[in-house]
Coordinates of C-alpha atoms in Angstrom, one line a residue:
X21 CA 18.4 -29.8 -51.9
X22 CA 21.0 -28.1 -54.1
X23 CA 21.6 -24.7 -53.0
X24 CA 22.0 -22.7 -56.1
X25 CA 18.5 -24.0 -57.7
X26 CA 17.2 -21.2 -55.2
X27 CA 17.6 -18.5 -52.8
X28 CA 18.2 -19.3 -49.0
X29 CA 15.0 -20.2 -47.4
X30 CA 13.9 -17.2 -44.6
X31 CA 10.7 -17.2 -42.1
X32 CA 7.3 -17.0 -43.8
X33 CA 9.0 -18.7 -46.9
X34 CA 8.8 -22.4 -48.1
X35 CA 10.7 -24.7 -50.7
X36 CA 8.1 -26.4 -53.1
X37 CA 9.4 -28.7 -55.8
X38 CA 7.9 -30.3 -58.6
X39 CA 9.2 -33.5 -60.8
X40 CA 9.5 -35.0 -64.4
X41 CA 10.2 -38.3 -64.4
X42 CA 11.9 -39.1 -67.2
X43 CA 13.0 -43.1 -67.0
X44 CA 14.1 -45.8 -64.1
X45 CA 16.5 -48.5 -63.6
X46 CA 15.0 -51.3 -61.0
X47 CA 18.5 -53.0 -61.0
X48 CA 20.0 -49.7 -59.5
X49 CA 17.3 -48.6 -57.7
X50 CA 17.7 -45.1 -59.7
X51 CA 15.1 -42.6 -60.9
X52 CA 16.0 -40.3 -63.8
X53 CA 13.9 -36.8 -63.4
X54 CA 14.0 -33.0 -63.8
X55 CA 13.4 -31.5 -60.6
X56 CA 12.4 -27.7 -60.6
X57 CA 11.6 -25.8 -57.3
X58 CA 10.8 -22.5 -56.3
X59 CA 10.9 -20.6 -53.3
X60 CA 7.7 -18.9 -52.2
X61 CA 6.6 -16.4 -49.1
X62 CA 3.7 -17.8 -47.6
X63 CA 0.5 -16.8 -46.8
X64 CA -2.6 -15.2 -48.9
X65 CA 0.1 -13.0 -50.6
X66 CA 2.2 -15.4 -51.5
X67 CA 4.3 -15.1 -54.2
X68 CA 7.3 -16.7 -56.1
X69 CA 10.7 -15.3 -55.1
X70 CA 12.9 -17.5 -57.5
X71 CA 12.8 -21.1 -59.1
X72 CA 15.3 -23.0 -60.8
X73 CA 15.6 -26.3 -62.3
X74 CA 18.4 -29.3 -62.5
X75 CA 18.2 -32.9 -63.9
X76 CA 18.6 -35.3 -61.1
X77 CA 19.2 -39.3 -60.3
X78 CA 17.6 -40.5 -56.8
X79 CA 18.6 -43.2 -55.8
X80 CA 16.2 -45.5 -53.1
X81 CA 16.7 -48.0 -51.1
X82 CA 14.6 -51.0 -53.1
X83 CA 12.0 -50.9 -51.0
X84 CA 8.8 -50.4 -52.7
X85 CA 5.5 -48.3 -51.9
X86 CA 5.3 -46.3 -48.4
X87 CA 8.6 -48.0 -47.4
X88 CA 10.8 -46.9 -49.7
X89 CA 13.5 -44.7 -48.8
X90 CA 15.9 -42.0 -50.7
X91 CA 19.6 -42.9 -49.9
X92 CA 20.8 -40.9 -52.8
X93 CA 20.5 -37.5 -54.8
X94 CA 22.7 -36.4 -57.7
X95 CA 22.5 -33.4 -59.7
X96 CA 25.4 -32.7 -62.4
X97 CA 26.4 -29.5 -60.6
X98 CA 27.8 -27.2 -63.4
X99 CA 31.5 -27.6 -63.5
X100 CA 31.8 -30.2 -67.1
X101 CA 27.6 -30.6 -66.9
X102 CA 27.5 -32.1 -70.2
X103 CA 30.0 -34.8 -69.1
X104 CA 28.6 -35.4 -65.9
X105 CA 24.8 -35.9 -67.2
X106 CA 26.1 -38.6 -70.0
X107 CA 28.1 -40.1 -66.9
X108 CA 24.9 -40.0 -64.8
X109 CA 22.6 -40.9 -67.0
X110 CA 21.4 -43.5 -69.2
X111 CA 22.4 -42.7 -73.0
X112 CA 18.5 -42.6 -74.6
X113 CA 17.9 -39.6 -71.8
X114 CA 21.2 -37.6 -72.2
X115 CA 19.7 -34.9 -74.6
X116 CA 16.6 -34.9 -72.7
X117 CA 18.2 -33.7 -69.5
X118 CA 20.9 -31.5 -71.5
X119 CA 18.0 -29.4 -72.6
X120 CA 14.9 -29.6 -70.4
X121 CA 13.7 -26.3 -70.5
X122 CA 10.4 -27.4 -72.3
X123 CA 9.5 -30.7 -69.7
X124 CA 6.3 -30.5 -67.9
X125 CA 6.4 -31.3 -64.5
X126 CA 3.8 -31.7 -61.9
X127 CA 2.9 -29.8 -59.6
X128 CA 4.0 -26.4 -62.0
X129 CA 4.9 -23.4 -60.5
X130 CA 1.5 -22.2 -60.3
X131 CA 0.2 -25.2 -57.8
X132 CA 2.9 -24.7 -55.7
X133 CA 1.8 -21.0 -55.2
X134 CA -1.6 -21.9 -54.6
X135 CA 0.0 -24.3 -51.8
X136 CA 2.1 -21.3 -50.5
X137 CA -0.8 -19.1 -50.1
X138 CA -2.5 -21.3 -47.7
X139 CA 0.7 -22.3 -46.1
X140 CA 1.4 -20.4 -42.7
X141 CA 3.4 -17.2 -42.9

């Protein structure tokens, strides 16, 4: 998990994260996404605390359905981001993922606090 999409994660708080697929390369192994995650507190009153978003490639192993396994997770970080996401990415999703403020992605924000409320504090 990339630090800075969030706040540091406390007692009575979870991360929840939620995903846009946007394209994959087989040969690679490599899924092309938006990630966005927010921390919650948890617990009937839960509430969102901060969220924050990143395109990111993840990378598995090859295996395929319960077997597979992540060996790999890149974000662009910040430092020369528009270079790093036409570096990391294939060329048709580069203005996707230098702009994805308006991609859906499932669960939203407002599942994942339904989730934290019946999560354990």
């Amino acid at each position: 998990m990339r630090e800075d999409l969030i706040a540091p994660v406390q007692d009575g708080q979870i991360v929840l994260c939620g995903i846009n697929v946007q394209g994959q390369d087989d040969t690679l192994h490599q899924t092309y996404a938006l990630l966005v995650c927010g921390l919650f507190s948890t617990g009937p009153d839960a509430e969102r605390l901060s969220a924050g978003g990143d395109p990111v490639v993840i990378t598995t192993d090859g295996a395929s359905g319960p077997d597979v396994r992540v060996v790999d997770v890149e974000f662009p970080g910040t430092a020369n981001r528009e270079e790093r996401i036409r570096h990391l990415f294939p060329s048709a999703l580069v203005e996707t993922m230098t702009s994805p403020q308006s991609l859906p992605y499932r669960p939203t924000l407002d599942e994942m606090l339904r989730t934290a409320q019946v999560a354990k504090p």
